[in-house]
Coordinates of N, CA and C and ligand atoms in Angstrom, one line a residue:
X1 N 0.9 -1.2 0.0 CA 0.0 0.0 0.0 C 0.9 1.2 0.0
X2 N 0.7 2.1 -1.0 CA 1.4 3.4 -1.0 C 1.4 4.5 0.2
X3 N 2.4 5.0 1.1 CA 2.2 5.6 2.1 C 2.2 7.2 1.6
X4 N 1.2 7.8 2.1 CA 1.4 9.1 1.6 C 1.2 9.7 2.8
X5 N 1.9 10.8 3.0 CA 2.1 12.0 3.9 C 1.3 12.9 4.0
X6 N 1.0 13.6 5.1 CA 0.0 14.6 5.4 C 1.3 15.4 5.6
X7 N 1.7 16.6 4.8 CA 2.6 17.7 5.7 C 2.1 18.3 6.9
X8 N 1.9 18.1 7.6 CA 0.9 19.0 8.8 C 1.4 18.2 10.6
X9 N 1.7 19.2 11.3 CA 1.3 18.8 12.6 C 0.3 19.0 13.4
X10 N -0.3 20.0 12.9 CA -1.7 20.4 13.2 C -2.9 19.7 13.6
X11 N -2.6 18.7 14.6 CA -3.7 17.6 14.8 C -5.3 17.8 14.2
X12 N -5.7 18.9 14.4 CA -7.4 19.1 14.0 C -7.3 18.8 12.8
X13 N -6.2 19.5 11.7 CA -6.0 18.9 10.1 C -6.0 17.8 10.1
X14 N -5.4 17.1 10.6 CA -5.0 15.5 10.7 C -6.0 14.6 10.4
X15 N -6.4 15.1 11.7 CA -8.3 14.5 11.8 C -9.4 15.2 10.5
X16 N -9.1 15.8 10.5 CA -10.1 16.6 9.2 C -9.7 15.6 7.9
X17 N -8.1 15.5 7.5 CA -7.6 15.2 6.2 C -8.0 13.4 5.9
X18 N -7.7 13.0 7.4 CA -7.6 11.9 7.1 C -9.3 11.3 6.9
X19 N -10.3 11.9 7.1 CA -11.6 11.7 7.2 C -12.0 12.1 5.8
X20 N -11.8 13.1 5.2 CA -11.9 13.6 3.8 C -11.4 12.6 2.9
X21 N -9.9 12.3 3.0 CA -9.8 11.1 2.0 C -9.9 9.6 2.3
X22 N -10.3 9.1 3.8 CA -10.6 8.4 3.9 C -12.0 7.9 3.2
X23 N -13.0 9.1 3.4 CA -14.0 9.0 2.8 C -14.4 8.9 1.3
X24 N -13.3 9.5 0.5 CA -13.1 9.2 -0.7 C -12.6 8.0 -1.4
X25 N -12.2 7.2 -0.4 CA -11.6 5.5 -0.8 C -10.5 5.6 -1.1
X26 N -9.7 6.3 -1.0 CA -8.4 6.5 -1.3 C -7.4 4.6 -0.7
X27 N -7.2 4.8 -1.1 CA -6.4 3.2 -0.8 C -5.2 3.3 -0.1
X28 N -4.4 4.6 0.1 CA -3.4 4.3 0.8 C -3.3 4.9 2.1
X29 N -2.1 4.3 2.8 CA -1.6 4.7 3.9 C -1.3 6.2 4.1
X30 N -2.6 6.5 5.1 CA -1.8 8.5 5.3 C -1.3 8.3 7.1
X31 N -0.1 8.9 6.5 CA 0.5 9.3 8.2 C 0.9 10.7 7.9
X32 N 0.6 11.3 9.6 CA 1.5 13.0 9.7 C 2.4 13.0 9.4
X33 N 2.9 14.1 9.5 CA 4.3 14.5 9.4 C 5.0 13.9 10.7
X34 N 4.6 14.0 11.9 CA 5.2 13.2 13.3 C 5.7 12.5 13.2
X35 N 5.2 11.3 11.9 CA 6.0 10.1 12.2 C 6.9 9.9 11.2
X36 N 7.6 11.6 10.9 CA 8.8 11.7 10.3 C 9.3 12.7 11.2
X37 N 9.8 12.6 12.7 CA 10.3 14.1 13.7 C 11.6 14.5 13.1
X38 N 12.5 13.9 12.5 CA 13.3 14.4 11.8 C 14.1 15.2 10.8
X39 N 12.7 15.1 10.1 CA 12.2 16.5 9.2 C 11.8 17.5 9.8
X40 N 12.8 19.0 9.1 CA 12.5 19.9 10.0 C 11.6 20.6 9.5
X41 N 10.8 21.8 10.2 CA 9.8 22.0 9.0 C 10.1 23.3 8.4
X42 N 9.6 23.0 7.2 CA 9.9 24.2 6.1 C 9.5 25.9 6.2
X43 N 10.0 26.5 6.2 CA 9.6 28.1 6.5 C 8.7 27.9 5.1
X44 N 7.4 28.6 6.1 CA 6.1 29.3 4.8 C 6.7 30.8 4.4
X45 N 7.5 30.6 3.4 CA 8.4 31.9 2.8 C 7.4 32.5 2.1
X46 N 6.2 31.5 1.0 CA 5.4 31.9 0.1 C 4.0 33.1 -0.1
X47 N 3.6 33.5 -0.4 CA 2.4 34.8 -0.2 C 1.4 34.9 -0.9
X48 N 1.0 32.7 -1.5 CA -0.3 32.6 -1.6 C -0.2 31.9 -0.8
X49 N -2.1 30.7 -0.6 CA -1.9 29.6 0.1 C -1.6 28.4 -0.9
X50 N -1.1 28.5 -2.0 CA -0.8 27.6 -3.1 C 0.7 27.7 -3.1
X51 N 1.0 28.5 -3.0 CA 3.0 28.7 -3.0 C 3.3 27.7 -1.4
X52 N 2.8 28.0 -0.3 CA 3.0 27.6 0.9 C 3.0 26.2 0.7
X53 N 1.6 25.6 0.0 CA 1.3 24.6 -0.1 C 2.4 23.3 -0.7
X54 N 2.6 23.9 -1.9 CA 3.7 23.0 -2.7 C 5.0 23.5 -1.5
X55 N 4.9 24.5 -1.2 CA 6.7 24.1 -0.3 C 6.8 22.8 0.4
X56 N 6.0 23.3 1.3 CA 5.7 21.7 2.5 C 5.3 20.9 1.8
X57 N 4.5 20.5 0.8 CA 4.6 18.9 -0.2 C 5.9 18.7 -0.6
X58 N 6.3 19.4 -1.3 CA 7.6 18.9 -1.8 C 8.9 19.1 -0.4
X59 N 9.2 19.6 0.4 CA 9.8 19.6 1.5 C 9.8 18.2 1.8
X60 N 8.7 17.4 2.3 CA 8.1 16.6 3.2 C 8.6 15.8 2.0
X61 N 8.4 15.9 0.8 CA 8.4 14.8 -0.3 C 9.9 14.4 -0.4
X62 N 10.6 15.5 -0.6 CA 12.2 15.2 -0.9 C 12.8 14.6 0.6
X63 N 12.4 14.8 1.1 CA 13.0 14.6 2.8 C 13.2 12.6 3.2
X64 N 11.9 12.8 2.4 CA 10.7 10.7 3.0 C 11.0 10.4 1.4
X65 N 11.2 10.8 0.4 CA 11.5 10.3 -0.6 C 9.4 9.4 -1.1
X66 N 9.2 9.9 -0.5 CA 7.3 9.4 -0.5 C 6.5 10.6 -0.8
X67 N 5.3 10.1 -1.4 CA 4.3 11.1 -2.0 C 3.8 12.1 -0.9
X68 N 4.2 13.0 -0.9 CA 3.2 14.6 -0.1 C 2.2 15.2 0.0
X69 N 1.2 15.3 1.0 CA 0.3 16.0 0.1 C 0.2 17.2 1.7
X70 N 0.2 18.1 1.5 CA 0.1 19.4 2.4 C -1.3 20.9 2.1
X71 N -1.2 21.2 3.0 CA -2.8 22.3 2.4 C -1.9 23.3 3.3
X72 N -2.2 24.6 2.8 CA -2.5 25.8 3.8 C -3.4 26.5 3.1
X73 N -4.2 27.1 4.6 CA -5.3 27.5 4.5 C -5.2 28.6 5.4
X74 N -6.4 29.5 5.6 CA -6.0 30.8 6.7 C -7.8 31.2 6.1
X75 N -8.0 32.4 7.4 CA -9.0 33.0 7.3 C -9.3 34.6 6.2
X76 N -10.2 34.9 5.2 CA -9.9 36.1 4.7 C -11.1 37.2 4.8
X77 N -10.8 37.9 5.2 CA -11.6 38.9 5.9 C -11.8 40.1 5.0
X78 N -13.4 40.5 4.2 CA -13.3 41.3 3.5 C -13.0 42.5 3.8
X79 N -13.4 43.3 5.1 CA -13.3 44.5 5.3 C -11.6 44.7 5.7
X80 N -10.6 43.4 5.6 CA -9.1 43.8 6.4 C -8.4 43.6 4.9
X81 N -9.3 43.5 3.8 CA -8.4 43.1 2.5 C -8.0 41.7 2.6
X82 N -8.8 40.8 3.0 CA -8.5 39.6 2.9 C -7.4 38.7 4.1
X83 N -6.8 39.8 4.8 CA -6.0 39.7 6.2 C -6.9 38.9 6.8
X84 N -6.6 38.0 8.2 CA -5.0 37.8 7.9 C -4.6 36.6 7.2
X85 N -5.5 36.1 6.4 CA -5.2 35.3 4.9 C -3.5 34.0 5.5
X86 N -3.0 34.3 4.9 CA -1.8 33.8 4.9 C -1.2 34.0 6.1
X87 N -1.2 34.9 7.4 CA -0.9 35.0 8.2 C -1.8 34.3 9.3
X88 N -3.0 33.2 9.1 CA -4.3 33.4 9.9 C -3.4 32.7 11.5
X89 N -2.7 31.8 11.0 CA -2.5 31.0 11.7 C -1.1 31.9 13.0
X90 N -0.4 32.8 12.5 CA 0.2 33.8 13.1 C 0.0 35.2 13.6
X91 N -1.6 35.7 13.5 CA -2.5 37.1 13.6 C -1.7 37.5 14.9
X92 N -1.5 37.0 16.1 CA -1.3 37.9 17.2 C 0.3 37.6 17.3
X93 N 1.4 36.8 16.9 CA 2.4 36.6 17.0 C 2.6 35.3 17.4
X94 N 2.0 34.5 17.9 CA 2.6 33.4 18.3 C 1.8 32.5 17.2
X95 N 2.7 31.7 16.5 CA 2.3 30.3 15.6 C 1.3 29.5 16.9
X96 N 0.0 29.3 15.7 CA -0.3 28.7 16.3 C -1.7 28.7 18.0
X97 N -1.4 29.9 18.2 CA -2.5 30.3 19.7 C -3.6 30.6 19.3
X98 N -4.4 29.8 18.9 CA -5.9 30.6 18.4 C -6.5 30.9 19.1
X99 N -6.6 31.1 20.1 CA -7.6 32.2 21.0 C -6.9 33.1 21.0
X100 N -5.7 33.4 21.2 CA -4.8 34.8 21.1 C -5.2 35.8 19.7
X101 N -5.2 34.5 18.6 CA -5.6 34.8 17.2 C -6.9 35.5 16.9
X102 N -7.9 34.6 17.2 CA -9.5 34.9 17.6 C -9.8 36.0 18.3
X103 N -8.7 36.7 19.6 CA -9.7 37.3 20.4 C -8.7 38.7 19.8
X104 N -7.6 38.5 18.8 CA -7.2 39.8 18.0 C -7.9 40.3 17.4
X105 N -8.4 39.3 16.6 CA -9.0 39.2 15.2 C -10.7 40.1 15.4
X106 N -11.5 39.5 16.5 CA -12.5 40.2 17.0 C -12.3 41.8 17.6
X107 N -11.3 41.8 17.9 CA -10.9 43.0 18.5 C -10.3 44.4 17.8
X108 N -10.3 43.5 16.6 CA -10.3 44.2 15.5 C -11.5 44.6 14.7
X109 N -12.2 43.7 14.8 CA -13.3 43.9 14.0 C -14.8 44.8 15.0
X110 N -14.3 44.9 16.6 CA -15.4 45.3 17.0 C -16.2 46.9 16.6
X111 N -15.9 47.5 15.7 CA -17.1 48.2 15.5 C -17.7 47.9 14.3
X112 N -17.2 47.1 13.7 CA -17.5 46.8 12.0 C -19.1 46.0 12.4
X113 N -20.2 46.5 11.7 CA -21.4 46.0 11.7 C -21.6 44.6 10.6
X114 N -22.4 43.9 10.7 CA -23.1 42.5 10.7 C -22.6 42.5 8.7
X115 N -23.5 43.9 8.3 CA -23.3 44.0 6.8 C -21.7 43.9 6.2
X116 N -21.0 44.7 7.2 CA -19.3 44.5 6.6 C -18.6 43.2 7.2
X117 N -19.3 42.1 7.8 CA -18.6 41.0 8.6 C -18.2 40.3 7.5
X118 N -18.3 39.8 6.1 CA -18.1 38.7 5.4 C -17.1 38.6 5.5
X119 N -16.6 36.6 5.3 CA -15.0 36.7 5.4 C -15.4 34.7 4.6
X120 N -14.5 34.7 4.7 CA -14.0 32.9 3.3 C -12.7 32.4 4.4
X121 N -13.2 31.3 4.7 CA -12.1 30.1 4.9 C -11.6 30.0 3.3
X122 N -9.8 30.0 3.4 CA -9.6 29.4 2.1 C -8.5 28.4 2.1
X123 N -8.4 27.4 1.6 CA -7.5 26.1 1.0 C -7.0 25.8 0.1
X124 N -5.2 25.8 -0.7 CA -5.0 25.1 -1.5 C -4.5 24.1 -0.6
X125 N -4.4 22.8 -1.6 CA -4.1 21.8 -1.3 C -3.0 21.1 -2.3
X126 N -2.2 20.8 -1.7 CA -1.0 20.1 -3.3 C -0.6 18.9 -2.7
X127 N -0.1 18.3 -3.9 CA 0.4 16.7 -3.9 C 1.6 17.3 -5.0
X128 N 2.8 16.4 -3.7 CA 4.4 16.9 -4.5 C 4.9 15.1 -4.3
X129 N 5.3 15.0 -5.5 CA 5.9 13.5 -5.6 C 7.7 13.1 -5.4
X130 N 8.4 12.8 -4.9 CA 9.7 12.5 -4.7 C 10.5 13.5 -6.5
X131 N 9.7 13.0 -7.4 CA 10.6 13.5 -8.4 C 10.4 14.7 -9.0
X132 N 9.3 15.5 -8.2 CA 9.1 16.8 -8.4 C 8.3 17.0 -8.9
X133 N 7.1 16.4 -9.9 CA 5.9 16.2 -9.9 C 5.3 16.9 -8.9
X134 N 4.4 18.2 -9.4 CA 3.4 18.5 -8.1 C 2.1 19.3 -8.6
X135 N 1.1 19.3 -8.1 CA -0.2 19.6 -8.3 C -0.9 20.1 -7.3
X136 N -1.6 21.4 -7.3 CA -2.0 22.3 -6.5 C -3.9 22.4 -7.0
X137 N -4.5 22.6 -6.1 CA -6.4 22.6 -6.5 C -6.2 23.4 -4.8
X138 N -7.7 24.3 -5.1 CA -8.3 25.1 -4.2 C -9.7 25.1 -3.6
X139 N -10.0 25.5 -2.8 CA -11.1 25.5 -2.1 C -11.7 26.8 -1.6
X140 N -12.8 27.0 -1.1 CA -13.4 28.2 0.0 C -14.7 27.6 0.6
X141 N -14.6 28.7 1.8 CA -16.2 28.7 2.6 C -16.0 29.5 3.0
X142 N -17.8 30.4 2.5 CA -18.1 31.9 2.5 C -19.1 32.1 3.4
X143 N -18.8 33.1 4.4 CA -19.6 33.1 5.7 C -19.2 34.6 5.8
X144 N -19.8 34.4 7.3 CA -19.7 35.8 7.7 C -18.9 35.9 9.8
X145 N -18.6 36.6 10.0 CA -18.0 36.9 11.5 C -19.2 37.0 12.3
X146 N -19.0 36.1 13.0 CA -19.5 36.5 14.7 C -18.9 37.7 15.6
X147 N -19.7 37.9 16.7 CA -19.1 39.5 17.4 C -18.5 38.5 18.6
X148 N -19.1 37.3 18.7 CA -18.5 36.7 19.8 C -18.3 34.6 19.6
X149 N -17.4 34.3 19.8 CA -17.0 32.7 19.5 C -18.3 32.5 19.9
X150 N -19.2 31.0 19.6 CA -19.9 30.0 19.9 C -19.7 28.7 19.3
X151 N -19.3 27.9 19.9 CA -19.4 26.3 19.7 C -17.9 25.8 20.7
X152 N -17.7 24.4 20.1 CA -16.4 24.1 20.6 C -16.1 22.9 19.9
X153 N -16.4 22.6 19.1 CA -15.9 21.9 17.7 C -14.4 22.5 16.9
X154 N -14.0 21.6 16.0 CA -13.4 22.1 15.5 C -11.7 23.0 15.9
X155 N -11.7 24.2 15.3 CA -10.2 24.7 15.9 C -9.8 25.9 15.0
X156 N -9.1 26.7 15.8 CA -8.4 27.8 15.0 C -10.0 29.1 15.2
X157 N -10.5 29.1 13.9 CA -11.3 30.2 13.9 C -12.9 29.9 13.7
X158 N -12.8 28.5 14.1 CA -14.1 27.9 13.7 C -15.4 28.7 14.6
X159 N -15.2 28.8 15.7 CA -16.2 29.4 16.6 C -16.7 31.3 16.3
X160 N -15.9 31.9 14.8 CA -16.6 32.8 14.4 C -16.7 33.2 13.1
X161 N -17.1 31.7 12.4 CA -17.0 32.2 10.8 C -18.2 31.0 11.1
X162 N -19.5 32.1 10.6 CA -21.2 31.0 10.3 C -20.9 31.6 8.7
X163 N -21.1 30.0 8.2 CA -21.1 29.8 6.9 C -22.5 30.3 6.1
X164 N -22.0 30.8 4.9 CA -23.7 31.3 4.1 C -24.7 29.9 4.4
X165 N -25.6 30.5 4.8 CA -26.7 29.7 4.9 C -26.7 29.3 6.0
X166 N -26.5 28.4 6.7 CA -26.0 28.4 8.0 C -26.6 29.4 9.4
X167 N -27.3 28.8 10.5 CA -27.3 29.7 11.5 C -26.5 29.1 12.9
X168 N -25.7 28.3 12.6 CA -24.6 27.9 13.0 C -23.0 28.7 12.9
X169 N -21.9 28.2 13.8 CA -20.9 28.5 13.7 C -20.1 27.2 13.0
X170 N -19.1 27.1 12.3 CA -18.5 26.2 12.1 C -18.2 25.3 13.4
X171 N -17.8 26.1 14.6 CA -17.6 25.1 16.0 C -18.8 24.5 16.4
X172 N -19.9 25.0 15.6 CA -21.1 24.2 16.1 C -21.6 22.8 15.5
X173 N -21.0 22.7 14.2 CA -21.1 21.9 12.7 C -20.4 20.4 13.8
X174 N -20.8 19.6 13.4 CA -20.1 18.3 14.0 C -19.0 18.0 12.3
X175 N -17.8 17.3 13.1 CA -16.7 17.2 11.5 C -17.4 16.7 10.8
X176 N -18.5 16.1 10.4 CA -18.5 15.6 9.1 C -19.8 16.2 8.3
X177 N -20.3 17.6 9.0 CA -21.0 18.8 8.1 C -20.3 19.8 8.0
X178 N -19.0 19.9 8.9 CA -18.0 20.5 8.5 C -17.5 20.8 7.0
X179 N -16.8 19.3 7.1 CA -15.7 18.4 6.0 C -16.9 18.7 4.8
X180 N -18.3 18.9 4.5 CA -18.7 18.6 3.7 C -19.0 20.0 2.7
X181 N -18.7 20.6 3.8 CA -19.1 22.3 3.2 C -17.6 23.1 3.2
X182 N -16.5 22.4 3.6 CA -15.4 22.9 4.0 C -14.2 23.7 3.1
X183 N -13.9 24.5 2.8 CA -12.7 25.3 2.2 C -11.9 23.5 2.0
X184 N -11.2 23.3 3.1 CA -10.2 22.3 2.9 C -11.2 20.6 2.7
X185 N -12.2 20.8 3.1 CA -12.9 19.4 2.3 C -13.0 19.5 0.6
X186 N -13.6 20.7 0.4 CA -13.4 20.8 -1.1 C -12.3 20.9 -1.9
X187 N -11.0 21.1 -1.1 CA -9.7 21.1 -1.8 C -9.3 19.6 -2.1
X188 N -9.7 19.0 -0.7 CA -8.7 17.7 -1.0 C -9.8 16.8 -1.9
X189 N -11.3 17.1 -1.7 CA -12.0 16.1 -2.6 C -11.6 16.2 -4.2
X190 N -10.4 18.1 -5.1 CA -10.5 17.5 -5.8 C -9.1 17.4 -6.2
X191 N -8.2 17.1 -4.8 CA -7.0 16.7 -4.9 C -7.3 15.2 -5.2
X192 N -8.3 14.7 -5.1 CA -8.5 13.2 -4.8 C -8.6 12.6 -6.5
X193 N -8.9 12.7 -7.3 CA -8.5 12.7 -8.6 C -7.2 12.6 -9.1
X194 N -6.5 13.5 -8.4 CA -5.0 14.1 -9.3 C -4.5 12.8 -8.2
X195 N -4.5 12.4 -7.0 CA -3.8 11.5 -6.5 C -3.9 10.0 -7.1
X196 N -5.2 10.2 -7.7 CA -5.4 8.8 -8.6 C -5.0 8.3 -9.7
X197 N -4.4 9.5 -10.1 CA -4.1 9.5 -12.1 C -2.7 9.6 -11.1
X198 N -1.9 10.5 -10.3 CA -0.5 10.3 -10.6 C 0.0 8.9 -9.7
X199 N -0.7 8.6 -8.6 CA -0.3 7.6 -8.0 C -1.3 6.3 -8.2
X200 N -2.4 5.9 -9.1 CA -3.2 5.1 -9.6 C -4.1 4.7 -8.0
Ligands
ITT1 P1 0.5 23.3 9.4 O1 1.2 24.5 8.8 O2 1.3 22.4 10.2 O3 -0.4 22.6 8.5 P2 -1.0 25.5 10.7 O4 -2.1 25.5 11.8 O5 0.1 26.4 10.8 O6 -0.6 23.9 10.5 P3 -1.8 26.9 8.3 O7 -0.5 27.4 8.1 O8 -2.6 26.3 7.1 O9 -1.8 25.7 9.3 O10 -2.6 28.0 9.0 C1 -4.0 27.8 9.1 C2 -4.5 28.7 10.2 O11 -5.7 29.3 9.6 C3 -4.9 27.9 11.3 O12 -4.0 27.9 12.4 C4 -6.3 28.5 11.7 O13 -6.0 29.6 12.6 C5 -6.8 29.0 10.4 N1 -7.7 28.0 9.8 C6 -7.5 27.3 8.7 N2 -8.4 26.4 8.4 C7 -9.3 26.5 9.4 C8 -10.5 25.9 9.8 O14 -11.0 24.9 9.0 N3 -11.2 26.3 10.8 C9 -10.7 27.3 11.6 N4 -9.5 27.9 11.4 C10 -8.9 27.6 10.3

C-alpha cells in the first residue's frame, strides 16, 4: 500500500484530512508529518496559500522520498483586505494560539457591523511527488464573523465564521457537516482525482 504524507502537525488537520480522504476511498496509507520528527519544518516563505502549499509537499516529499500531500489554509476577511489570509494561523504573533488569534482578530473587527462582517475560509491543497511532480487545487467557505466565538468543535477560527446559509458557527457543525461544506474538504476532494491518475 502506497504511504502518503500529510505535511501538517496540526492535529485538527490530521483528523479533518484523514476523514476527507478516507471517505473518498483513497487506498493508501496516510501518516502526519510526526511520524517523520526528523524532518525539519519548512519556513512558509510563500504569499499565496498555493506557493506555501507545494513548499511543505515537496519539503516533506524530498525529505521521506514518499508522496506529499500538504494544504495551507487561513481565514480572509473582507473589510481587512482579505487579512489575515496567509498569516491566519500567526495574527497575534505566536504560531499557532488561536484564542490569542481569535480574540485579535475580534478586537479588531469590533465596530464593523453585521453587513461588513463577510470573510472565506480558504484552502489550497498540493500533492508533490519524490521527483518533483506537483499539483496544487483550491477550495473556500463563504460566511460571515460573529461579534463573539460560539461552539467548541473544530479549531483555529471555527467558533466565528457562520457559513452562508448556515445559522450555525462552524464550532457548532459536527466534522463531518463540516468536512462537507469545508474550504479544505473541497480542496482535497479535488485533490482526490490528481492522487489517482498520478499515483493510480
Ligand atoms: P500546518 O502548517 O502544520 O499545517 P497550521 O495551523 O500552521 O498547521 P496553516 O499554516 O494552514 O496551518 O494555518 C492555518 C490557520 O488558519 C490555522 O492555524 C487557523 O487559525 C486558520 N484555519 C485554517 N483552516 C481553518 C478551519 O477549518 N477552521 C478554523 N480555522 C482555520
Amino acid at each position: 500500500m502506497t504511504r502518503l504524507i500529510l505535511a501538517t502537525r496540526n492535529a485538527g488537520k490530521i483528523t479533518e484530512l484523514r476523514a476527507i480522504l478516507a471517505d473518498a476511498g483513497l487506498p493508501h496509507e496516510l501518516v502526519g508529518a510526526d511520524a517523520y520528527p526528523d524532518v525539519p519544518d519548512v519556513k512558509e516563505t510563500g504569499v499565496t496559500f498555493a506557493e506555501n502549499a507545494l513548499l511543505k509537499a515537496h519539503a516533506l516529499a524530498r525529505a521521506t522520498g514518499l508522496p506529499a500531500v500538504a494544504d495551507d489554509s487561513g481565514l480572509c476577511v473582507d473589510v481587512l483586505g482579505g487579512a489575515p489570509g496567509i498569516f491566519s494561523a500567526r495574527w497575534s504573533g505566536r504560531h499557532g494560539d488561536d484564542k490569542a488569534n481569535l480574540d485579535l482578530l475580534l478586537a479588531q473587527l469590533s465596530d464593523i457591523d453585521d453587513t461588513h462582517r463577510a470573510a472565506h475560509f480558504a484552502c489550497a491543497a498540493a500533492l508533490a511527488l519524490p521527483d518533483g511532480t506537483e499539483r496544487v487545487v483550491e477550495g473556500r467557505l463563504r460566511g460571515s464573523l460573529r461579534h463573539a466565538p460560539t461552539g467548541t468543535n473544530g479549531f483555529g477560527y471555527d467558533p466565528i465564521l457562520q457559513p452562508e446559509g448556515e445559522s450555525r458557527t462552524c464550532a457548532e457543525l459536527t466534522a463531518e457537516e463540516k468536512n462537507a461544506i469545508s474550504h479544505r474538504g473541497k480542496a482535497f476532494r479535488a485533490l482526490v482525482p490528481v492522487v489517482r491518475e498520478l499515483l493510480g
